[in-house]
CSV table of C-alpha atoms and ligand atoms in Angstrom, one decimal:
chain,number,residue,atom,x,y,z
A,1,MET,CA,18.1,12.2,14.9
A,2,LYS,CA,15.2,10.4,13.3
A,3,ALA,CA,11.9,12.3,13.0
A,4,LEU,CA,10.0,9.8,15.3
A,5,GLU,CA,13.0,9.1,17.8
A,6,GLY,CA,11.8,8.6,21.3
A,7,VAL,CA,8.1,7.5,20.3
A,8,ARG,CA,7.4,4.1,21.5
A,9,ILE,CA,4.8,2.1,19.4
A,10,LEU,CA,3.2,-1.2,20.8
A,11,ASP,CA,2.6,-3.0,17.7
A,12,MET,CA,-0.2,-5.8,17.8
A,13,THR,CA,-0.5,-6.1,14.3
A,14,HIS,CA,-0.3,-8.9,11.7
A,15,VAL,CA,-0.6,-9.9,8.2
A,16,GLN,CA,-0.2,-6.8,6.1
A,17,SER,CA,-2.3,-3.8,6.9
A,18,GLY,CA,-1.0,-3.1,10.4
A,19,PRO,CA,2.4,-4.2,9.8
A,20,THR,CA,2.9,-1.7,6.9
A,21,CYS,CA,1.8,1.1,9.1
A,22,THR,CA,4.3,0.5,11.8
A,23,GLN,CA,7.0,-0.3,9.5
A,24,LEU,CA,6.9,3.3,8.1
A,25,LEU,CA,7.0,4.5,11.7
A,26,ALA,CA,9.8,2.4,12.5
A,27,TRP,CA,11.7,3.7,9.2
A,28,PHE,CA,10.7,7.3,10.8
A,29,GLY,CA,12.5,6.2,13.7
A,30,ALA,CA,10.0,4.9,16.4
A,31,ASP,CA,10.7,2.0,18.6
A,32,VAL,CA,8.4,-0.5,17.5
A,33,ILE,CA,7.8,-3.5,19.7
A,34,LYS,CA,5.9,-6.2,17.8
A,35,VAL,CA,3.9,-8.3,20.2
A,36,GLU,CA,3.6,-11.8,19.0
A,37,ARG,CA,1.6,-14.9,20.3
A,38,PRO,CA,4.4,-17.4,21.5
A,39,GLY,CA,5.3,-20.3,19.4
A,40,THR,CA,3.5,-19.0,16.3
A,41,GLY,CA,3.9,-15.5,15.8
A,42,ASP,CA,2.3,-13.2,13.2
A,43,PRO,CA,0.8,-16.1,10.9
A,44,THR,CA,2.6,-14.5,7.7
A,45,ARG,CA,6.0,-15.8,9.2
A,46,ALA,CA,4.9,-19.2,7.9
A,47,GLN,CA,2.8,-18.2,4.7
A,48,LEU,CA,4.0,-18.4,1.2
A,49,ARG,CA,7.3,-19.6,2.4
A,50,ASP,CA,9.9,-20.1,-0.2
A,51,LEU,CA,12.5,-21.7,2.2
A,52,PRO,CA,11.7,-24.2,5.0
A,53,ASP,CA,11.7,-23.0,8.3
A,54,VAL,CA,12.8,-19.7,7.6
A,55,ASP,CA,10.6,-16.3,7.9
A,56,SER,CA,8.6,-15.7,4.7
A,57,LEU,CA,9.4,-12.9,2.5
A,58,TYR,CA,5.8,-11.9,3.2
A,59,PHE,CA,6.9,-11.4,6.9
A,60,THR,CA,10.5,-10.2,6.3
A,61,MET,CA,9.3,-7.3,3.9
A,62,LEU,CA,6.7,-6.0,6.2
A,63,ASN,CA,8.4,-5.9,9.2
A,64,HIS,CA,11.5,-4.2,9.0
A,65,ASN,CA,13.2,-2.2,12.0
A,66,LYS,CA,11.1,-3.7,14.5
A,67,ARG,CA,11.6,-5.7,17.8
A,68,SER,CA,9.8,-8.8,18.5
A,69,ILE,CA,8.5,-9.9,22.0
A,70,THR,CA,6.4,-13.1,22.3
A,71,LEU,CA,3.4,-12.5,24.7
A,72,ASN,CA,0.5,-14.4,25.6
A,73,THR,CA,-2.1,-11.6,26.1
A,74,LYS,CA,-4.9,-14.1,27.1
A,75,ARG,CA,-2.9,-15.5,30.4
A,76,ASP,CA,-3.0,-13.5,33.5
A,77,LYS,CA,0.7,-12.7,33.7
A,78,GLY,CA,0.7,-12.0,29.9
A,79,LYS,CA,-2.3,-9.3,30.6
A,80,ASP,CA,-0.2,-7.8,33.5
A,81,ILE,CA,3.1,-7.4,31.2
A,82,PHE,CA,0.7,-6.1,28.4
A,83,THR,CA,-0.7,-3.3,30.8
A,84,SER,CA,3.1,-2.4,31.5
A,85,LEU,CA,3.7,-2.1,28.0
A,86,ILE,CA,0.5,0.3,27.5
A,87,GLN,CA,1.7,2.3,30.5
A,88,ARG,CA,5.1,2.9,28.7
A,89,CYS,CA,4.0,3.2,25.1
A,90,ASP,CA,2.8,6.3,23.1
A,91,VAL,CA,0.9,4.2,20.4
A,92,ILE,CA,-0.9,0.9,20.4
A,93,VAL,CA,-1.7,-0.2,16.9
A,94,GLU,CA,-3.7,-3.3,16.2
A,95,ASN,CA,-5.4,-4.9,13.1
A,96,PHE,CA,-7.2,-8.0,14.6
A,97,ALA,CA,-10.8,-9.0,13.7
A,98,PRO,CA,-13.5,-6.7,15.3
A,99,GLY,CA,-13.6,-7.0,19.1
A,100,ALA,CA,-10.5,-9.1,19.5
A,101,LEU,CA,-8.9,-6.7,22.0
A,102,ASP,CA,-11.8,-6.0,23.9
A,103,ARG,CA,-12.2,-9.9,24.3
A,104,MET,CA,-8.8,-9.8,26.0
A,105,GLY,CA,-10.0,-7.1,28.4
A,106,PHE,CA,-8.3,-4.1,26.8
A,107,SER,CA,-11.2,-1.7,25.7
A,108,TRP,CA,-10.7,1.8,24.6
A,109,GLU,CA,-12.0,3.0,28.0
A,110,ARG,CA,-9.5,0.5,29.9
A,111,MET,CA,-6.6,1.6,27.9
A,112,GLN,CA,-7.4,4.9,28.8
A,113,GLN,CA,-7.4,4.4,32.3
A,114,ILE,CA,-3.9,2.6,32.0
A,115,ASN,CA,-2.7,5.4,29.9
A,116,PRO,CA,-4.5,8.7,29.2
A,117,LYS,CA,-1.8,9.7,26.8
A,118,ILE,CA,-2.0,6.5,24.5
A,119,ILE,CA,-3.0,6.9,21.0
A,120,TYR,CA,-5.1,3.7,20.1
A,121,ALA,CA,-4.9,3.0,16.4
A,122,SER,CA,-7.1,0.4,14.3
A,123,VAL,CA,-7.4,-1.1,11.2
A,124,LYS,CA,-10.9,-2.8,10.4
A,125,GLY,CA,-12.4,-3.9,7.2
A,126,PHE,CA,-15.5,-1.8,7.6
A,127,GLY,CA,-16.6,1.2,9.7
A,128,PRO,CA,-19.8,1.1,11.7
A,129,GLY,CA,-22.6,-0.2,10.0
A,130,PRO,CA,-23.9,-3.3,8.4
A,131,TYR,CA,-20.7,-5.0,7.6
A,132,GLU,CA,-18.9,-4.0,10.8
A,133,ASP,CA,-18.2,-7.4,12.1
A,134,LEU,CA,-16.7,-8.9,8.9
A,135,LYS,CA,-13.3,-10.2,8.8
A,136,VAL,CA,-11.6,-8.7,5.6
A,137,TYR,CA,-8.6,-9.3,3.3
A,138,GLU,CA,-7.1,-7.1,0.8
A,139,ASN,CA,-9.3,-8.1,-2.2
A,140,VAL,CA,-12.5,-7.9,-0.1
A,141,ALA,CA,-11.6,-4.2,0.6
A,142,GLN,CA,-10.9,-3.7,-3.2
A,143,CYS,CA,-14.3,-5.1,-4.0
A,144,ALA,CA,-16.3,-3.2,-1.2
A,145,GLY,CA,-14.3,0.1,-1.5
A,146,GLY,CA,-15.2,0.7,-5.3
A,147,ALA,CA,-11.8,-0.4,-7.0
A,148,ALA,CA,-13.1,-3.6,-8.5
A,149,SER,CA,-16.3,-2.4,-10.1
A,150,THR,CA,-14.1,0.5,-11.6
A,151,THR,CA,-11.0,-1.6,-12.8
A,152,GLY,CA,-10.8,-3.8,-15.9
A,153,PHE,CA,-12.4,-3.7,-19.4
A,154,ASP,CA,-16.1,-2.8,-20.3
A,155,ASP,CA,-16.7,-6.4,-21.6
A,156,GLY,CA,-15.2,-8.2,-18.7
A,157,PRO,CA,-15.7,-8.6,-15.0
A,158,PRO,CA,-14.6,-6.8,-12.2
A,159,VAL,CA,-10.7,-6.9,-11.6
A,160,VAL,CA,-8.6,-6.4,-8.6
A,161,ALA,CA,-5.3,-4.3,-8.7
A,162,GLY,CA,-1.9,-5.8,-7.7
A,163,ALA,CA,-1.1,-2.8,-5.8
A,164,GLN,CA,-2.3,-3.4,-2.4
A,165,ILE,CA,-4.4,-0.4,-1.8
A,166,GLY,CA,-6.8,-2.1,0.7
A,167,ASP,CA,-3.9,-3.5,3.1
A,168,SER,CA,-0.7,-1.0,2.4
A,169,GLY,CA,-3.1,1.9,1.3
A,170,THR,CA,-5.0,1.7,4.6
A,171,GLY,CA,-1.8,1.1,6.6
A,172,LEU,CA,-0.7,4.4,4.9
A,173,HIS,CA,-3.9,6.3,6.0
A,174,LEU,CA,-3.5,4.8,9.7
A,175,ALA,CA,0.1,6.0,9.6
A,176,LEU,CA,-0.7,9.5,8.8
A,177,GLY,CA,-3.7,9.3,11.5
A,178,ILE,CA,-1.1,8.3,14.2
A,179,VAL,CA,1.2,10.9,13.3
A,180,THR,CA,-1.6,13.5,13.4
A,181,ALA,CA,-2.9,12.3,16.7
A,182,LEU,CA,1.0,12.4,18.3
A,183,PHE,CA,1.0,16.0,16.8
A,184,GLN,CA,-2.3,16.9,18.7
A,185,ARG,CA,-1.2,15.4,21.9
A,186,GLU,CA,1.8,17.7,21.9
A,187,LYS,CA,-0.8,20.5,22.6
A,188,THR,CA,-3.5,18.6,24.6
A,189,GLY,CA,-1.7,16.0,26.5
A,190,ARG,CA,-4.4,13.7,25.8
A,191,GLY,CA,-4.3,10.5,23.4
A,192,GLN,CA,-7.2,9.7,21.2
A,193,ARG,CA,-8.5,6.6,19.0
A,194,VAL,CA,-7.6,6.6,15.3
A,195,GLU,CA,-9.6,4.2,13.3
A,196,CYS,CA,-9.3,3.4,9.5
A,197,ALA,CA,-11.7,1.1,7.7
A,198,MET,CA,-10.4,-0.7,4.8
A,199,GLN,CA,-13.6,0.1,2.8
A,200,ASP,CA,-13.0,3.9,3.4
A,201,GLY,CA,-9.3,3.6,2.7
A,202,VAL,CA,-10.1,2.2,-0.8
A,203,LEU,CA,-13.0,4.6,-1.4
A,204,ASN,CA,-10.6,7.5,-0.6
A,205,LEU,CA,-8.3,6.4,-3.4
A,206,CYS,CA,-11.2,5.8,-5.7
A,207,ARG,CA,-12.5,9.3,-5.1
A,208,VAL,CA,-12.5,10.5,-9.0
A,209,LYS,CA,-14.8,7.2,-9.8
A,210,LEU,CA,-17.3,8.8,-7.2
A,211,ARG,CA,-16.6,12.2,-9.0
A,212,ASP,CA,-17.5,10.1,-12.2
A,213,GLN,CA,-20.7,8.7,-10.7
A,214,GLN,CA,-22.1,12.0,-10.2
A,215,ARG,CA,-20.9,13.3,-13.7
A,216,LEU,CA,-22.7,10.6,-15.2
A,217,ALA,CA,-26.1,12.3,-14.4
A,218,HIS,CA,-25.2,15.0,-16.8
A,219,GLY,CA,-24.3,13.0,-19.8
A,220,PRO,CA,-21.7,10.3,-21.0
A,221,LEU,CA,-18.1,10.5,-19.7
A,222,LYS,CA,-16.3,11.6,-22.6
A,223,GLU,CA,-12.9,10.1,-21.6
A,224,TYR,CA,-14.1,6.7,-21.2
A,225,PRO,CA,-13.7,4.3,-23.8
A,226,GLN,CA,-17.6,3.8,-23.9
A,227,TYR,CA,-17.7,7.0,-25.6
A,228,PRO,CA,-19.3,7.6,-28.2
A,229,ASN,CA,-20.0,4.0,-29.4
A,230,GLY,CA,-20.4,1.8,-26.2
A,231,THR,CA,-23.1,2.0,-23.5
A,232,PHE,CA,-23.3,3.8,-20.2
A,233,HIS,CA,-25.3,2.4,-17.5
A,234,ASP,CA,-26.3,3.9,-14.1
A,235,ALA,CA,-22.8,3.4,-12.4
A,236,THR,CA,-19.4,4.5,-13.2
A,237,PRO,CA,-18.1,2.0,-15.6
A,238,ARG,CA,-14.7,0.2,-15.8
A,239,ALA,CA,-12.4,2.3,-17.9
A,240,GLY,CA,-9.7,-0.1,-19.3
A,241,ASN,CA,-6.7,1.5,-19.6
A,242,ALA,CA,-8.0,5.1,-20.2
A,243,SER,CA,-6.1,7.7,-18.4
A,244,GLY,CA,-9.3,9.1,-16.8
A,245,GLY,CA,-8.3,12.9,-16.8
A,246,GLY,CA,-8.7,15.5,-19.3
A,247,GLN,CA,-5.8,14.1,-21.2
A,248,PRO,CA,-6.4,10.8,-23.0
A,249,GLY,CA,-4.1,7.7,-22.6
A,250,TRP,CA,-3.9,4.2,-23.4
A,251,ILE,CA,-1.4,1.4,-23.2
A,252,VAL,CA,0.1,0.5,-26.6
A,253,LYS,CA,1.9,-2.6,-27.7
A,254,CYS,CA,5.8,-2.4,-28.5
A,255,LYS,CA,8.2,-4.5,-30.4
A,256,GLY,CA,8.4,-8.0,-29.1
A,257,TRP,CA,5.0,-8.0,-27.2
A,258,GLU,CA,4.4,-11.3,-28.8
A,259,GLU,CA,7.1,-12.9,-26.5
A,260,ASP,CA,7.3,-10.4,-23.6
A,261,PRO,CA,4.2,-9.8,-21.6
A,262,ASN,CA,5.4,-6.4,-20.5
A,263,ALA,CA,6.5,-4.9,-24.1
A,264,TYR,CA,3.9,-2.1,-23.6
A,265,LEU,CA,4.2,1.6,-23.3
A,266,TYR,CA,1.6,4.1,-21.8
A,267,VAL,CA,1.2,7.0,-24.0
A,268,ILE,CA,-0.8,10.1,-23.1
A,269,VAL,CA,-2.0,12.3,-26.0
A,270,GLN,CA,-1.8,15.8,-24.4
A,271,ALA,CA,-2.9,18.5,-26.4
A,272,ALA,CA,0.2,20.5,-25.8
A,273,ALA,CA,2.6,18.0,-27.1
A,274,PHE,CA,0.4,16.8,-29.9
A,275,GLU,CA,2.5,18.2,-32.8
A,276,GLY,CA,5.6,16.2,-31.4
A,277,LEU,CA,3.8,12.9,-31.1
A,278,ALA,CA,2.1,13.3,-34.6
A,279,ARG,CA,5.6,14.0,-36.1
A,280,SER,CA,7.3,11.0,-34.3
A,281,ILE,CA,4.8,8.6,-35.5
A,282,ARG,CA,4.9,10.1,-39.0
A,283,ARG,CA,1.4,11.4,-38.9
A,284,GLU,CA,2.3,15.0,-39.8
A,285,ASP,CA,-0.8,15.2,-41.9
A,286,TRP,CA,-3.0,15.3,-38.8
A,287,LEU,CA,-1.5,18.8,-37.9
A,288,GLU,CA,-3.4,20.6,-40.9
A,289,ASP,CA,-6.5,18.2,-40.8
A,290,PRO,CA,-9.4,19.7,-38.8
A,291,GLU,CA,-10.6,16.0,-38.5
A,292,TRP,CA,-7.6,15.5,-36.1
A,293,ASN,CA,-5.9,18.5,-35.1
A,294,THR,CA,-8.1,19.5,-32.0
A,295,PRO,CA,-8.8,17.6,-28.9
A,296,ALA,CA,-12.4,17.6,-29.7
A,297,ALA,CA,-12.2,16.5,-33.0
A,298,ARG,CA,-9.9,13.4,-31.7
A,299,LEU,CA,-11.9,12.6,-28.8
A,300,PRO,CA,-14.7,10.3,-30.7
A,301,LYS,CA,-12.0,8.5,-32.4
A,302,LEU,CA,-9.3,7.8,-29.5
A,303,ASP,CA,-9.3,4.3,-30.6
A,304,GLN,CA,-8.0,5.3,-34.2
A,305,VAL,CA,-5.3,7.8,-32.7
A,306,PHE,CA,-4.0,4.9,-30.2
A,307,ASP,CA,-4.2,2.5,-33.2
A,308,GLU,CA,-1.9,4.7,-35.4
A,309,ILE,CA,0.6,5.4,-32.3
A,310,GLU,CA,0.6,1.5,-31.9
A,311,LYS,CA,1.7,0.9,-35.6
A,312,TRP,CA,4.6,3.1,-34.8
A,313,THR,CA,5.3,1.8,-31.1
A,314,LEU,CA,5.3,-1.9,-32.8
A,315,THR,CA,8.4,-1.0,-34.7
A,316,LYS,CA,10.3,0.1,-31.4
A,317,THR,CA,11.2,-1.4,-28.1
A,318,LYS,CA,9.3,0.2,-25.2
A,319,PHE,CA,12.4,2.2,-24.2
A,320,GLU,CA,13.0,3.4,-27.8
A,321,ALA,CA,9.6,4.5,-28.2
A,322,MET,CA,9.8,6.5,-24.9
A,323,GLU,CA,13.4,8.0,-25.8
A,324,THR,CA,11.9,9.4,-29.0
A,325,LEU,CA,8.3,10.6,-27.3
A,326,ARG,CA,10.4,12.3,-24.1
A,327,ALA,CA,12.6,14.3,-26.5
A,328,VAL,CA,9.3,16.1,-27.8
A,329,ASP,CA,7.6,16.3,-24.3
A,330,VAL,CA,5.1,13.5,-24.7
A,331,PRO,CA,3.8,12.0,-21.3
A,332,CYS,CA,4.6,8.4,-21.6
A,333,GLY,CA,6.3,5.5,-19.5
A,334,PRO,CA,7.1,1.9,-19.9
A,335,VAL,CA,5.3,-0.9,-18.2
A,336,LEU,CA,7.8,-2.3,-16.0
A,337,SER,CA,7.8,-6.0,-14.9
A,338,MET,CA,8.8,-6.7,-11.4
A,339,LYS,CA,12.1,-8.1,-12.7
A,340,GLU,CA,12.9,-4.8,-14.3
A,341,LEU,CA,12.0,-3.0,-10.9
A,342,ALA,CA,14.2,-5.5,-9.0
A,343,GLU,CA,17.2,-4.6,-11.2
A,344,ASP,CA,16.6,-0.9,-11.7
A,345,PRO,CA,19.9,0.9,-10.7
A,346,ALA,CA,18.0,4.1,-9.8
A,347,LEU,CA,15.7,2.6,-7.4
A,348,ARG,CA,18.7,1.1,-5.8
A,349,ALA,CA,20.5,4.5,-5.7
A,350,THR,CA,17.6,6.1,-4.0
A,351,GLY,CA,17.1,3.2,-1.5
A,352,THR,CA,13.5,2.5,-2.7
A,353,VAL,CA,14.8,-1.0,-3.6
A,354,VAL,CA,17.2,-2.3,-0.9
A,355,GLU,CA,19.4,-5.5,-0.2
A,356,VAL,CA,18.9,-6.7,3.3
A,357,ASP,CA,20.9,-9.4,5.3
A,358,HIS,CA,19.0,-12.0,7.3
A,359,PRO,CA,20.5,-14.4,9.6
A,360,THR,CA,18.7,-17.6,8.6
A,361,ARG,CA,17.4,-16.3,5.1
A,362,GLY,CA,20.6,-14.5,3.7
A,363,ARG,CA,20.2,-11.6,1.6
A,364,TYR,CA,16.9,-10.6,0.2
A,365,LEU,CA,15.5,-7.7,-1.9
A,366,SER,CA,12.7,-5.6,-0.2
A,367,VAL,CA,11.0,-1.8,-0.8
A,368,GLY,CA,12.5,0.7,1.2
A,369,ASN,CA,10.8,3.7,2.6
A,370,PRO,CA,9.1,5.5,-0.4
A,371,ILE,CA,8.9,8.6,1.6
A,372,LYS,CA,12.1,10.6,1.8
A,373,LEU,CA,12.8,12.9,4.6
A,374,SER,CA,16.1,15.3,4.2
A,375,ASP,CA,16.6,15.2,7.9
A,376,SER,CA,15.5,11.9,8.6
A,377,PRO,CA,16.9,9.3,6.2
A,378,SER,CA,15.5,5.9,6.6
A,379,GLU,CA,17.9,3.0,7.1
A,380,VAL,CA,16.2,-0.7,6.2
A,381,THR,CA,17.2,-3.3,8.9
A,382,ARG,CA,16.0,-6.7,8.9
A,383,SER,CA,12.8,-8.1,10.4
A,384,PRO,CA,13.3,-9.6,14.0
A,385,LEU,CA,13.0,-13.2,14.7
A,386,LEU,CA,10.2,-14.5,16.7
A,387,GLY,CA,10.7,-13.5,20.1
A,388,GLU,CA,14.2,-12.2,19.5
A,389,HIS,CA,14.0,-9.1,21.8
A,390,THR,CA,11.6,-10.7,24.5
A,391,ASP,CA,14.2,-10.6,27.2
A,392,GLU,CA,15.6,-7.2,26.2
A,393,ILE,CA,12.2,-5.6,26.3
A,394,LEU,CA,11.0,-7.1,29.4
A,395,ARG,CA,14.5,-5.9,31.1
A,396,ASP,CA,15.0,-2.7,29.5
A,397,VAL,CA,11.5,-1.2,29.0
A,398,LEU,CA,9.7,-3.0,31.9
A,399,GLY,CA,12.7,-3.1,34.4
A,400,MET,CA,12.1,-6.7,35.2
A,401,ASP,CA,14.7,-8.6,36.8
A,402,ALA,CA,16.1,-12.0,35.7
A,403,GLU,CA,14.1,-13.7,38.2
A,404,ALA,CA,10.8,-12.2,37.1
A,405,VAL,CA,11.5,-12.7,33.7
A,406,ALA,CA,12.3,-16.5,34.3
A,407,ALA,CA,8.9,-16.5,36.1
A,408,ALA,CA,7.0,-15.1,33.1
A,409,LYS,CA,8.6,-17.8,31.0
A,410,THR,CA,7.5,-20.7,33.4
A,411,GLU,CA,4.1,-19.4,33.4
A,412,GLY,CA,3.9,-19.5,29.5
A,413,ALA,CA,3.1,-15.7,29.4
A,414,VAL,CA,6.1,-15.2,27.0
B,501,LIG,N1,-1.6,-13.7,22.6
B,501,LIG,C1,-3.0,-14.3,22.7
B,501,LIG,N2,-4.0,-14.3,21.7
B,501,LIG,C2,-3.5,-13.6,20.6
B,501,LIG,C3,-2.5,-12.9,20.4
B,501,LIG,C4,-1.6,-13.1,21.4
B,501,LIG,N3,-0.2,-12.4,21.5
B,501,LIG,N4,-2.6,-12.4,19.2
B,501,LIG,C5,-3.7,-12.6,18.9
B,501,LIG,N5,-4.4,-13.4,19.6
B,501,LIG,C6,-5.6,-13.8,19.3
B,501,LIG,C7,-6.7,-12.9,19.2
B,501,LIG,O1,-7.0,-12.2,20.4
B,501,LIG,C8,-7.9,-13.7,18.5
B,501,LIG,O2,-8.7,-14.3,19.5
B,501,LIG,P1,-10.2,-14.4,19.7
B,501,LIG,O3,-10.5,-14.7,18.1
B,501,LIG,O4,-10.3,-15.1,20.7
B,501,LIG,O5,-10.8,-12.8,20.0
B,501,LIG,C9,-7.1,-14.4,17.6
B,501,LIG,O6,-5.8,-14.5,18.1
B,501,LIG,C10,-7.1,-14.4,16.2
B,501,LIG,O7,-7.3,-13.1,15.7
B,501,LIG,P2,-7.9,-12.5,14.4
B,501,LIG,O8,-7.7,-10.8,14.2
B,501,LIG,O9,-9.4,-13.2,14.6
B,501,LIG,O10,-7.2,-13.5,13.4
B,501,LIG,P3,-7.9,-14.1,12.1
B,501,LIG,O11,-6.6,-15.0,11.3
B,501,LIG,O12,-9.1,-14.9,12.3
B,501,LIG,O13,-8.3,-13.1,11.0
B,501,LIG,C11,-7.9,-11.1,9.7
B,501,LIG,C12,-7.3,-12.3,10.5
B,501,LIG,C13,-6.8,-10.3,9.0
B,501,LIG,C14,-9.0,-11.4,8.6
B,501,LIG,C15,-8.8,-10.2,10.9
B,501,LIG,O14,-7.7,-10.0,11.9
B,501,LIG,C16,-9.2,-8.8,10.4
B,501,LIG,O15,-10.4,-9.0,9.9
B,501,LIG,N6,-8.7,-7.8,10.8
B,501,LIG,C17,-8.9,-6.7,10.3
B,501,LIG,C18,-9.0,-6.2,8.9
B,501,LIG,C19,-7.5,-6.1,8.3
B,501,LIG,O16,-6.7,-5.9,8.9
B,501,LIG,N7,-7.5,-6.9,7.2
B,501,LIG,C20,-6.2,-7.1,6.5
B,501,LIG,C21,-4.9,-8.0,7.0
B,501,LIG,S1,-4.0,-7.7,6.0
């Protein structure tokens, strides 16, 4: 049995934030019914296509384990079918532009009338306030949530991360909200509204940067590369590759960096492992020298510490350097390219990287469920073709007979 077996999700999501949420719930065993506009479906089916007329990897990698029904929720018959689906589902999830479901006639009040047990979950760009009506994509959220202003180097512009913390990050937050609401419903019998704003989700992930904003009032942030020779202004600065915690860290070049853009290693100069680090890089002299042998002495000259580490790592590949440093408990890790991650046998073995078969695309690689439950293992099955399960859902979930299904088709509702 899967953890969420028996839970039925009406999935009105599109693009990335909403689909990541419902994909997680599907991996935990929920029956996720993806409602898509007839003819086109989720716009990502056709975006960033690598093969003509085949669902894009953008779509397939965000919509595993779901069923697809096409439904025009702006037509009368489509609204009737949608109403019946709300009656038979536990959760409805959507991430349309603000107000889209209300404009279709499905406000929160209306949904509660249709099904008082329904949990209605939404992603929006912003919560209530001056920006609430804005349409938002990933990088807008990263900028508005504090990630961009705190990412990059001091002498450069704000930078957005490759990790989709605005979209997939908010999808994760929403999934937790839904599961929590389902848990509460067990006791109250009532559904509730679950809302996650992408700005809020990003800010939650940037929590430590708001911590630093307040620390600034009490002196410079000593773990930032601006200390002691740079300038601090009135807002949390960009920290480059500094590790941000009490343990200084940086990315250093390794052998081959001139040709390989990812020949780098992240090294943390943890006080407890300093002796092993100093000996590994042949700077045993630091151990007796009060100029170097305490964290406080090293702090104002961390750039020199990392320069010395780099002189050594430049003579090793990132993996060789990691092997030496791990043997003496130095926290470190290679910068891995997407190619290396795709080929990593350990990630294949745990199901975090999986190969999936698709009828029109063939085999492709995807990221499986990163959350491992011992009693509810996740199997990754392919994303549905547009409307692949329309008839099946109308028949099995709504109990419509062949005549009613044919009529819905004639009316252009499905
Ligand atoms: N049948 C009929 N109409 C449908 C439909 C269906 N099955 N599915 C969607 N539509 C309609 C919507 O009702 C909406 O119509 P309206 O504008 O008349 O109200 C329309 O299609 C388009 O929806 P919208 O959400 O406005 O799409 P968009 O492409 O213009 O905007 C986003 C895309 C992502 C910017 C926007 O949806 C958004 O800001 N979402 C919230 C934040 C978010 O999740 N962003 C991250 C995306 S990864």
